[in-house]
Every structure is written in structure tokens, then in C-alpha cells.
Amino acid sequence: MCGIVGYIGTKQAYPILIKGLRRLEYRGYDSAGVAMIGQSGSLNVYKTKGKVDNLTDYCTDKDISGCIGIAHTRWATHGEPSARNAHPHYSQSHNLAIIHNGIIENYADIKSRLQEKGVTFASDTDTEVLVQLVEYIMSSKNLTLLEAVQTALYQVIGAYAIAILDKRDPHQIIAARKQSPLVVGIGEGEFFLGSDASPIIEYTDKVVYLEDGNIAVIRLGEELKVMSIHGEEQALQVKKVDIDLGQIEKGGYPHFMLKEIFEQPECLTNCMRGRINVEGNQVTLSAMIDHHQKLLKAKRIVIVACGTSWHAGLIGKQLIESLCRIPCEVEYASEFRYRNPVVTKDDVVIAISQSGETADTLAAIQLAKERGAFIYGICNAIGSSIPRATDTGTYIHVGPEIGVASTKAFTGQVTVLSMLALCLADKLGTITKEEYQLMVSELTRIPKKMERALQANEQIKHLAMIFTYAKNCLYLGRGYNYPVALEGALKLKEISYIHAEGYPAAEMKHGPIALIDSEMPVFVIATRDRLYEKVISNIQEVRARGGRVTALVTAGDELISQYADHVIELPDTLECFQPLIASIPLQLLAYHIAVCKGKDVDRPRNLAKSVTVE
Ligand code: G6P
């Protein structure tokens, strides 16, 4: 949510900042802006509504010189998306400029205090309040920028990652974080700043992830200094980032989303590498080795997550309950954190998050920790906030996911949940050795089966044209396929803006059936499993009301084609792993429908990839 980039060094800052913004655009894209201290010593701020391309068009005839700068791509919280509310924000004197990700909750209070002192504001944002406060403190108390930032942050309630420039000191960027991610890249005689490492990795692999409450003093020609808000110097933890540039580029695909859909077989192979042995009959998770006592003693497991990760959690619940016989609940992190839930030291809380930064999931972890639960994280972004806040966990290792609609992270999360459930079940003795080995070896065959599922791409591309003008769609599934139906509907909503609902197929008769007519496409996951016959009955209920059915069926199924308008064949697998296969055609369907409608697939309106505000 909002992307931050910064540069200080000997090169021209503008091209580095713009490239960085493009890499971070997935975090928000309703406006963008850049601030640089130019050759003449002026502090130039340029900002526009809309995407980074609008900003570069706007800057074509501007002074973009300077070797120090900060830049921002915004996802609006306070103040409508407009050039006026875009970041960077000047202070009243135009000596300072700030960029910010997060929310200053007590901004109204601070703003009215400053207005009483005669400060005037140029935007409706909470961010501008912070830069005005810093300037007011600097001038009224005669403090340095660093001292004024420290003092201002004491007064601020909320979450922030910020970077500030002062044109009177053109060799310094001050940055700080609380609950919003910020990474400093250390190059040869230059420094970079980013909301994540993606704008940095092209230049250096040495990074420092700022901790909550840290302030970084980034000065040209000096060592990076990190201190607490109280001014105590912090030991530098320099980490090596292990992302290669190809992973964050489109690699010949028209969109990141399509690339990420097609990457899934390889991603799942990476996810299982080193965890399932070469014989394909044993799973080992390092978290299980180090913390098996805690995990095996869990009286209950609570999964907390948001969005797509929550859907993965629903599949995790079925795996854990059916394989391990441990009661498992799945909670929206945003509800859990405010519900005063019953959580005890006998519980294990699993937090699932692609970005590892979702504010609600982090807060849910905090609450569960305070109540003594053991916290297990399932994340993708290495070194992000959630893995650092958990007791242990497992990375899904699917590589950076850039498309806003999550695809490969979902299947990666389900794969880790499958491995975790198998490890636990084996240790607890709740499944037989034969069942365990059969399941482990089937899991290793999933990437190959995904490749076969991806071969339906051309068929789905044609089908997509038929559904382009639908106003509503229904997705039905049962058992393990019910969360797949939810996820399929979410994908369509997110990128094509067609209203879609996922429902347990048998629940349909308790409401949604009233919506069914010949205008309503119904997508049914009807693979051959325990509930196959039941789902066929559900399909007939839809057909009897004139509904148009597209069924996802197990390869070779000839029965369902008698009842469905269209069928998409899927390779057969065990019921519990069906979501890994069945989600692929639904991802492709949403993608192609959105493309047919001319939508911006990778940057759908109003959404952001990483939601660091509650
Ligand atoms: C946003 C993204 C979704 C994602 C959700 C949870 O809404 O657009 O794709 O599922 O956040 O994010 P997380 O990073 O915690 O999985």
C-alpha cells in the first residue's frame, strides 16, 4: 500500500526513482510523485494523478537534475486521488519534502494545533500534517531535521514509513518506520530506499530491513546509521537479498498475472525442494524439527489471514482437521483482532500472508502472542514483517508476486499447508504410513499435473469471450473445492469488475438459486471425488432453472457433458490436492475475461497488493 523509493549517490536520481516506482506500482497507483534536490539547490516536487506514466509525461519539460531524491506511488486513504493529495508533500516553507506510507491517526488533532499557530495546508492528507509538524518543531525549537523527526514521531499515533528531504542539507535522507515496511539498500558510495527490495536489487544485494521504531540517517559519504526513536544507535543487520531481476520482470508475457499463472508448476517445485525427499515419500519442514513439541501439543489451530490467503486457510482447515484430527478455525484477521477471541497458550495460530505485511494479519498475530499462543507464519516475502513477528514458519518460496490478483502465492500457500498437515499427521499417527506416502508422492506429481491443466489456456481464452458481457457469475464447489469457488469468484471480481459469488454448491438452494436465469453463467467444480454425485444434482438444479453451466471435470468424464454447456478437463488427483489443479482454469478464466474487457489486469482499480493499513 503506497510505494516508497529513495536514492542518494553520485548518479542522477530521477531515472532510478522512476524505475523504482514502476517496480512498486503494484502497491498503489492512483497518483505518483517525485522530489529531488536539483543542481541549483532547489527542492523540486512533481506529482500527478494516475499512474507513473502520467508522472513521466508531466516531467518531460521539468528540471529533473539531482543526485538525491525520493518518490512515491499512492493508494489513497486520506484525501481523494489527485495531484494535490499526491506525495511528496512540501512543508510550508518548501524547505522540506516528505513521502509516507501508512496512516497518521491523530492527524486532525495535530493539524488544528498547527493551524492555530498559523501553519497553512495545501492538501487534505494526513501525510502533510507530519511534514508541517517536523518543520514547526525545527524552527520553533531550533532543532536539526533528525531531532525534529524524533520529536514529531513521539506525537504521532498511527503507522508510517517515511522519507524526508531538506534542501538546506542536500546530502541526507531521513527515513523512519513503524508498522509499514522500509528497506535501505547499501551500494558503493550510494544508498537506496524502498518499500521492499524490488527497486533496489538491480543495484545492490546488501540491504537493511528497518525495524519498528527505527530511524535511518542516510548520508552521502558516511556509513548508514540506524537509531531508535529515542536516539540509541542500533546494530546494523545487513542482509543479502536473493531475488534475481528476471523474477520481477514479465519475461515475454503480456501481464505479470499470466506469467505468474504459468509459473506455478515451477513455483511449486521450488516450494517443495529440500522439503520432500528425492524418493518422494517423506516431508521435512525445519519448523517441525525445531518446534515439534509446541506444534504436536496444539489443542486447537487458528488460521488468521485476509483475502486470497484466507481462502488458502479454508483449505488448510480441511487438511488439518481431516489428516491431523486437530480442531481448526479460520478467521479473517480484521475480525479476529477486534473480537476478543478465546486464544490460549495451548493454541497454535497460523498466519498466512503473501506480502508478510498485511496490517490486520500483523495485529492478529500481536493479539494471539499476548495471549500466549504459538505463532506459525506462512509467507512469501522474505524478511517481511510477519515472518519476523512469528515464532516459526515456512516460506512458500514462489518468488516475487507482482500481479495484484494473487495466483501463485495461493497455490504455494496450499502446498505449504499440505506439507505441514502431512508432517503433523505423520508424527501424531493420525494417518497410516501408506496413506502418508501415497499423499506425499502425489504432492510431488502436482507440478506436472498443473502443466497439463495449463494446456486448457486456449480453450479458456475462447470461452472467456462468451462471458465478457456477464453482469453476475456464480461459482460452486463442495468440500475442498468450495474455497476454490470462493477464490475463482474473487479473481473475477478483482480484475474484471464483474460481480461474482462463490458458494458451497448445496447451499445454493438456500438463496442464490433465486438469481439463476439464462443470463447467469455458473461455474461448477465437479471433479470425481466423494461428493461427485451430489454436485451433479446441484448442476441439474441449475440447469432446471435455465442456468448456463461450465463445469470443471476430471479428464475423461463423459457424464457431465450431458448436463453442462461447456466442460474444462482437469488431470485427476487426490481430493485434498484438487484445489491446486482446479484453481488454474479459474485463474485463467478471470484473466482472459478481464483482457477481453480491456481492463488493466495487473493494476485493477482501487486495489493494492500489499495492504499495510487496517
Ligand atoms: C490484498 C491483495 C490480495 C491479498 C490480500 C492479503 O487485498 O490484493 O491479493 O490476498 O491483500 O494479502 P497478504 O499479503 O496478507 O496475503
XYZ file of C-alpha atoms in Angstrom, residues 16-546:
531
model
C 16.462 5.340 -10.649
C 13.423 6.721 -8.837
C 11.103 6.277 -11.820
C 12.271 2.719 -12.433
C 11.763 2.002 -8.736
C 8.240 3.431 -8.846
C 7.382 1.165 -11.765
C 8.552 -1.837 -9.751
C 6.457 -0.739 -6.796
C 3.391 0.353 -8.723
C 1.618 -2.842 -7.645
C 1.374 -1.291 -4.165
C -0.827 1.581 -5.296
C -1.248 3.617 -8.430
C -3.766 6.390 -8.020
C -1.118 9.086 -8.111
C 2.663 9.353 -8.207
C 5.291 11.933 -7.445
C 8.958 12.650 -7.081
C 11.096 15.162 -5.143
C 14.721 15.925 -5.988
C 17.237 18.465 -4.840
C 18.379 19.844 -8.204
C 21.785 21.064 -9.320
C 20.822 24.634 -8.433
C 19.940 23.584 -4.893
C 16.189 23.912 -5.364
C 13.862 21.254 -3.980
C 11.665 20.264 -6.932
C 8.454 18.346 -6.347
C 6.483 16.989 -9.320
C 3.330 14.944 -8.905
C 0.343 13.849 -10.939
C -2.874 11.905 -10.574
C -2.818 8.388 -12.072
C -0.027 6.017 -12.925
C 3.725 6.525 -13.209
C 3.424 7.121 -16.981
C 1.429 10.291 -16.271
C 4.221 11.487 -13.995
C 6.937 10.895 -16.600
C 4.848 12.697 -19.266
C 4.453 15.604 -16.881
C 8.177 15.738 -16.130
C 9.341 15.866 -19.749
C 9.930 19.640 -19.667
C 10.909 19.929 -15.986
C 14.245 20.228 -14.187
C 14.886 16.615 -13.203
C 18.521 17.055 -12.265
C 19.959 15.977 -8.938
C 21.650 13.024 -7.263
C 19.287 12.841 -4.299
C 15.572 12.223 -4.386
C 12.513 10.456 -3.034
C 9.463 9.183 -4.912
C 6.064 7.737 -4.150
C 3.207 5.867 -5.750
C -0.012 6.226 -3.783
C -3.037 4.216 -2.705
C -5.332 6.867 -1.255
C -6.514 6.738 2.340
C -6.988 10.393 3.376
C -7.951 12.727 0.560
C -9.171 11.794 -2.924
C -6.652 10.712 -5.555
C -5.456 13.995 -7.113
C -2.205 15.795 -7.870
C -2.816 17.967 -4.815
C -3.008 14.989 -2.467
C -0.231 13.041 -4.188
C 3.131 12.722 -2.419
C 5.737 14.185 -1.917
C 4.329 16.979 0.221
C 6.214 20.174 0.845
C 6.377 21.839 4.216
C 5.030 25.401 4.269
C 8.442 26.957 3.543
C 9.115 24.439 0.777
C 12.394 23.549 2.519
C 11.252 20.007 3.333
C 9.506 17.286 1.314
C 8.064 14.044 2.667
C 6.711 10.760 1.328
C 4.700 8.458 3.554
C 3.083 5.047 3.570
C 0.593 4.363 6.377
C -1.932 6.393 8.333
C -1.410 9.140 10.899
C -4.460 8.520 13.059
C -4.301 11.721 15.145
C -3.653 13.955 12.137
C -6.814 16.047 12.621
C -5.770 16.962 16.129
C -2.195 17.871 15.121
C -3.478 19.781 12.091
C -5.786 22.006 14.121
C -2.978 22.718 16.625
C -0.676 23.734 13.774
C -3.382 25.813 12.104
C -3.819 27.733 15.358
C -0.100 28.545 15.139
C -0.603 29.891 11.624
C 0.510 26.921 9.523
C -1.395 26.650 6.239
C -2.032 23.374 4.441
C -2.020 22.584 0.744
C -3.684 19.139 0.776
C -6.269 17.015 2.608
C -3.783 14.323 3.587
C -2.605 13.074 6.950
C 0.928 12.994 5.495
C 1.237 16.732 5.020
C 0.493 17.153 8.727
C 3.649 15.232 9.541
C 5.988 17.339 7.411
C 4.412 20.537 8.707
C 4.851 19.296 12.262
C 8.512 18.476 11.627
C 9.104 21.923 10.175
C 7.276 23.644 13.014
C 9.368 21.761 15.588
C 12.603 22.505 13.710
C 12.003 26.229 13.585
C 10.293 26.771 16.937
C 12.809 24.675 18.909
C 15.820 25.283 16.688
C 16.439 21.554 16.196
C 18.114 19.599 13.393
C 15.972 17.620 10.968
C 16.822 14.375 12.760
C 15.924 15.786 16.178
C 12.708 17.284 14.834
C 11.689 13.961 13.210
C 12.315 12.163 16.512
C 10.239 14.719 18.407
C 7.444 14.678 15.839
C 7.213 10.888 15.784
C 6.646 10.907 19.563
C 3.473 12.886 18.952
C 2.185 10.720 16.161
C -0.301 7.874 16.599
C -0.522 5.503 13.678
C 1.586 3.625 11.173
C 4.233 5.030 8.912
C 7.165 4.517 6.641
C 8.521 7.939 5.746
C 11.398 9.588 3.941
C 12.211 13.299 4.235
C 14.491 15.632 2.309
C 15.718 19.054 3.459
C 17.049 21.289 0.686
C 19.393 23.010 3.148
C 21.182 19.684 3.655
C 21.378 18.111 0.183
C 23.422 15.076 1.302
C 20.913 13.464 3.625
C 17.668 11.479 3.639
C 15.976 10.754 6.952
C 13.722 7.684 6.920
C 11.664 6.025 9.647
C 9.252 3.159 10.065
C 6.508 1.927 12.334
C 4.316 -0.912 11.095
C 4.983 -0.108 7.425
C 7.921 -1.746 5.683
C 11.085 0.075 4.659
C 14.346 -1.300 3.287
C 17.655 0.529 2.839
C 19.979 -0.741 0.087
C 23.715 -0.208 0.554
C 25.679 0.298 -2.662
C 29.201 1.541 -3.423
C 29.062 5.167 -2.304
C 25.294 5.265 -2.732
C 22.145 4.293 -0.868
C 18.682 3.235 -1.974
C 15.397 3.173 -0.162
C 12.358 1.033 -0.949
C 9.083 -0.241 0.492
C 10.516 -3.603 -0.475
C 13.721 -4.749 -2.083
C 12.388 -4.824 -5.671
C 13.546 -1.290 -6.644
C 16.940 -1.990 -5.065
C 18.081 -5.410 -6.274
C 19.230 -4.096 -9.641
C 21.938 -2.073 -7.893
C 22.915 -3.967 -4.756
C 22.081 -7.132 -2.848
C 23.049 -5.659 0.537
C 20.035 -4.418 2.449
C 18.949 -3.421 5.924
C 15.304 -4.015 6.845
C 14.345 -1.280 9.287
C 12.622 -2.475 12.451
C 9.586 -0.807 14.010
C 10.554 2.405 15.729
C 13.820 2.737 13.753
C 15.045 5.933 12.156
C 17.691 5.738 9.407
C 20.088 8.576 8.790
C 21.286 8.132 5.220
C 24.171 10.486 4.433
C 26.326 10.585 1.348
C 29.941 9.657 2.105
C 29.105 8.222 5.541
C 28.087 4.844 6.933
C 24.386 4.163 7.255
C 23.213 4.974 10.768
C 20.105 3.400 12.280
C 18.773 4.544 15.623
C 15.715 4.160 17.783
C 13.231 6.961 18.138
C 14.989 7.774 21.454
C 18.300 8.221 19.641
C 20.018 4.966 20.693
C 22.193 3.665 17.900
C 21.123 0.217 16.633
C 23.458 -2.518 15.414
C 23.250 -2.791 11.626
C 21.855 -6.110 10.410
C 22.957 -6.201 6.786
C 21.180 -8.972 4.874
C 21.766 -10.361 1.398
C 18.686 -10.360 -0.856
C 18.344 -13.331 -3.066
C 15.970 -12.206 -5.810
C 17.095 -12.214 -9.405
C 15.905 -9.464 -11.712
C 14.150 -11.860 -14.109
C 11.760 -12.781 -11.307
C 10.348 -9.272 -11.183
C 10.077 -8.787 -14.951
C 7.380 -10.023 -17.328
C 9.613 -12.427 -19.276
C 7.712 -12.105 -22.564
C 4.213 -12.396 -21.099
C 1.775 -9.511 -21.690
C 0.964 -9.317 -17.974
C 2.561 -10.346 -14.684
C -0.625 -12.206 -13.799
C -0.373 -14.509 -16.823
C 3.333 -15.057 -16.179
C 2.607 -15.932 -12.569
C -0.202 -18.339 -13.527
C 2.135 -20.151 -15.905
C 4.996 -20.176 -13.397
C 3.021 -22.249 -10.909
C 4.440 -25.694 -11.763
C 7.969 -24.354 -11.279
C 6.992 -22.403 -8.159
C 5.519 -25.472 -6.514
C 8.622 -27.475 -7.358
C 10.674 -24.756 -5.632
C 8.275 -24.744 -2.694
C 8.765 -28.486 -2.165
C 12.507 -28.519 -2.927
C 14.542 -29.636 0.074
C 11.351 -30.372 1.963
C 10.219 -33.517 0.171
C 12.999 -36.075 -0.325
C 14.076 -37.297 -3.762
C 12.267 -40.599 -3.292
C 9.110 -38.532 -2.867
C 7.946 -40.293 0.273
C 8.868 -38.002 3.141
C 8.263 -34.355 4.046
C 10.516 -32.477 6.442
C 9.839 -28.895 7.456
C 12.543 -27.200 9.500
C 9.869 -25.524 11.628
C 8.633 -29.003 12.568
C 12.107 -30.131 13.589
C 12.715 -27.100 15.787
C 9.268 -26.724 17.290
C 7.562 -30.112 17.029
C 6.766 -30.139 20.766
C 4.662 -26.993 20.521
C 3.030 -27.979 17.265
C 2.183 -31.542 18.218
C 0.688 -30.433 21.518
C -1.689 -27.928 19.901
C -5.197 -28.363 21.291
C -6.519 -26.166 18.528
C -5.201 -24.396 15.461
C -6.485 -20.978 14.449
C -5.647 -19.690 10.990
C -5.688 -15.903 10.500
C -5.389 -14.266 7.090
C -7.014 -11.876 4.613
C -8.206 -12.113 1.005
C -6.776 -14.932 -1.066
C -4.631 -16.076 1.855
C -7.839 -16.565 3.836
C -9.128 -18.838 1.067
C -5.914 -20.869 1.311
C -6.591 -21.020 5.058
C -10.016 -22.607 4.408
C -8.285 -25.404 2.513
C -5.709 -25.662 5.321
C -8.509 -26.168 7.830
C -9.879 -29.143 5.889
C -6.405 -30.653 5.537
C -5.559 -30.204 9.215
C -8.878 -31.476 10.520
C -9.125 -34.460 8.227
C -5.473 -35.540 8.352
C -4.390 -34.467 11.862
C -7.719 -34.509 13.734
C -6.869 -31.185 15.393
C -9.788 -28.717 15.594
C -9.020 -25.825 13.294
C -10.725 -22.469 12.794
C -10.156 -19.915 10.062
C -10.603 -16.255 10.873
C -10.471 -13.037 8.921
C -7.575 -11.277 10.642
C -9.503 -7.998 10.623
C -12.395 -9.555 12.565
C -10.263 -11.660 14.886
C -8.200 -8.708 16.113
C -11.254 -6.795 17.338
C -13.384 -9.706 18.544
C -11.788 -10.515 21.876
C -11.369 -14.135 20.709
C -10.645 -17.034 23.018
C -6.947 -17.784 22.461
C -4.777 -19.658 24.938
C -1.227 -20.925 25.296
C -2.415 -24.315 24.045
C -3.311 -22.847 20.653
C -1.168 -22.609 17.572
C -2.041 -19.632 15.389
C -1.076 -19.902 11.728
C -0.796 -16.529 9.994
C -0.876 -16.729 6.197
C 0.242 -13.773 4.106
C 1.832 -13.416 0.695
C 3.315 -9.984 1.377
C 4.052 -10.591 5.051
C 2.961 -7.008 5.643
C -0.841 -7.051 5.896
C -1.650 -4.760 8.818
C -4.676 -6.729 10.059
C -2.782 -10.030 9.995
C 0.112 -8.471 11.896
C -2.279 -7.105 14.515
C -3.973 -10.505 14.834
C -0.548 -12.075 15.461
C 0.171 -9.495 18.139
C -3.079 -10.243 19.915
C -2.540 -14.020 19.773
C 1.019 -13.579 21.064
C -0.161 -11.519 24.011
C -2.494 -14.391 24.908
C 0.325 -16.892 24.833
C -0.366 -18.729 21.563
C 2.470 -20.133 19.499
C 2.631 -18.353 16.132
C 3.475 -20.034 12.841
C 3.838 -17.887 9.708
C 3.291 -18.930 6.100
C 4.626 -16.089 3.955
C 6.214 -15.364 0.619
C 8.136 -12.093 1.012
C 11.423 -12.970 2.684
C 12.352 -10.803 5.650
C 8.964 -9.066 5.730
C 7.256 -8.065 8.981
C 5.101 -11.157 9.585
C 7.916 -13.736 9.445
C 9.821 -11.524 11.851
C 6.875 -11.385 14.252
C 6.209 -15.135 14.350
C 7.777 -17.889 16.479
C 8.482 -20.032 13.451
C 7.169 -20.632 9.973
C 7.652 -21.761 6.428
C 8.276 -19.602 3.394
C 6.328 -20.598 0.305
C 9.286 -19.692 -1.965
C 7.264 -18.933 -5.092
C 9.272 -15.813 -5.919
C 8.008 -12.228 -6.011
C 4.342 -11.945 -6.950
C 3.692 -8.660 -8.761
C 0.202 -9.068 -10.287
C -2.258 -7.602 -7.790
C -4.558 -10.625 -8.140
C -2.770 -13.359 -6.238
C -2.269 -16.650 -8.110
C 0.987 -18.486 -7.467
C 1.049 -17.384 -3.835
C -2.321 -19.110 -3.333
C -1.118 -22.459 -4.654
C 2.170 -22.019 -2.770
C 0.264 -21.451 0.468
C -1.904 -24.527 -0.129
C 1.236 -26.561 -0.834
C 2.874 -25.493 2.436
C -0.352 -26.189 4.330
C -0.456 -29.651 2.721
C 3.145 -30.361 3.748
C 2.513 -29.085 7.265
C -0.636 -31.199 7.673
C 1.219 -34.274 6.387
C 4.140 -33.708 8.783
C 1.800 -33.287 11.739
C -0.391 -36.236 10.792
C 2.642 -38.487 10.409
C 4.050 -37.507 13.799
C 0.667 -37.724 15.508
C -0.082 -41.081 13.888
C -3.460 -39.891 12.651
C -2.862 -41.345 9.183
C -1.233 -44.631 8.238
C 2.270 -44.820 6.756
C 0.725 -45.985 3.462
C -1.681 -43.048 3.334
C 1.160 -40.669 4.207
C 3.457 -41.977 1.484
C 0.709 -42.036 -1.112
C -0.125 -38.408 -0.377
C 3.466 -37.206 -0.291
C 4.237 -38.829 -3.610
C 1.060 -37.424 -5.159
C 2.060 -33.952 -3.973
C 5.321 -34.258 -5.906
C 3.314 -35.059 -9.064
C 1.213 -31.875 -8.792
C 3.583 -29.598 -10.793
C 3.361 -31.963 -13.808
C -0.404 -32.096 -13.465
C -0.550 -28.301 -13.277
C 1.279 -28.209 -16.603
C -1.491 -30.345 -18.093
C -4.153 -28.084 -16.566
C -2.434 -25.071 -18.159
C -2.891 -26.649 -21.586
C -6.550 -25.604 -21.390
C -5.422 -21.987 -21.829
C -6.527 -21.659 -25.482
C -9.893 -23.271 -24.781
C -10.436 -20.932 -21.836
C -9.411 -17.909 -23.900
C -12.241 -18.702 -26.333
C -14.723 -19.386 -23.562
C -13.840 -16.062 -21.954
C -15.317 -14.186 -24.932
C -18.717 -15.730 -24.195
C -18.693 -14.410 -20.638
C -17.302 -10.952 -21.257
C -20.719 -9.313 -21.054
C -21.980 -11.162 -17.978
C -23.141 -8.932 -15.138
C -23.056 -11.618 -12.449
C -21.459 -15.030 -12.142
C -21.808 -17.844 -9.660
C -19.037 -20.256 -8.667
C -19.981 -23.510 -6.962
C -17.906 -26.196 -5.294
C -18.084 -28.553 -2.338
C -15.599 -29.790 0.230
C -12.047 -28.908 -0.775
C -13.428 -27.242 -3.890
C -15.625 -24.776 -2.024
C -12.672 -22.435 -1.222
C -11.662 -22.835 -4.890
C -15.091 -21.483 -5.854
C -14.591 -18.519 -3.492
C -11.152 -17.862 -4.931
C -12.394 -18.171 -8.537
C -15.120 -15.602 -7.829
C -12.652 -13.286 -6.105
C -10.279 -13.395 -9.098
C -13.098 -12.411 -11.465
C -14.303 -9.569 -9.226
C -10.820 -8.190 -8.692
C -9.731 -7.816 -12.286
C -12.841 -7.756 -14.498
C -15.196 -5.902 -12.087
C -17.951 -8.458 -12.812
C -19.916 -9.275 -9.700
C -19.253 -12.892 -8.753
C -20.105 -15.064 -5.782
C -18.596 -18.305 -4.605
C -20.949 -20.669 -2.809
C -20.933 -24.191 -1.408
C -22.893 -25.952 -4.166
C -25.531 -27.397 -1.841
C -26.161 -24.055 -0.119
C -27.191 -22.563 -3.451
C -30.774 -23.698 -2.938
C -30.988 -21.524 0.177
C -30.792 -18.243 -1.687
C -28.597 -17.789 -4.750
C -30.805 -20.144 -6.781
C -33.271 -17.252 -6.983
C -30.744 -15.372 -9.118
C -30.322 -18.082 -11.707
C -31.591 -17.476 -15.233
C -30.187 -17.834 -18.735
C -28.122 -14.670 -18.262
C -26.194 -16.065 -15.319
C -23.034 -18.084 -16.025
C -22.486 -20.728 -13.360
C -19.040 -22.291 -12.960
C -19.113 -25.599 -11.125
C -16.117 -27.562 -9.895
C -17.316 -31.112 -10.394
C -14.270 -33.324 -10.144
C -14.582 -37.043 -9.379
C -14.470 -37.266 -5.596
C -16.669 -38.258 -2.675
C -19.206 -35.559 -3.475
C -19.281 -36.059 -7.257
C -22.875 -37.374 -7.464
C -24.084 -34.635 -5.131
C -22.506 -31.975 -7.321
C -24.177 -33.486 -10.403
C -27.519 -32.996 -8.638
C -26.562 -29.383 -7.965
C -25.741 -28.908 -11.667
C -29.140 -30.266 -12.584
C -30.788 -27.823 -10.202
C -29.048 -25.001 -12.061
C -29.973 -26.394 -15.484
C -33.611 -26.794 -14.496
C -33.714 -23.028 -13.942
C -32.151 -22.182 -17.312
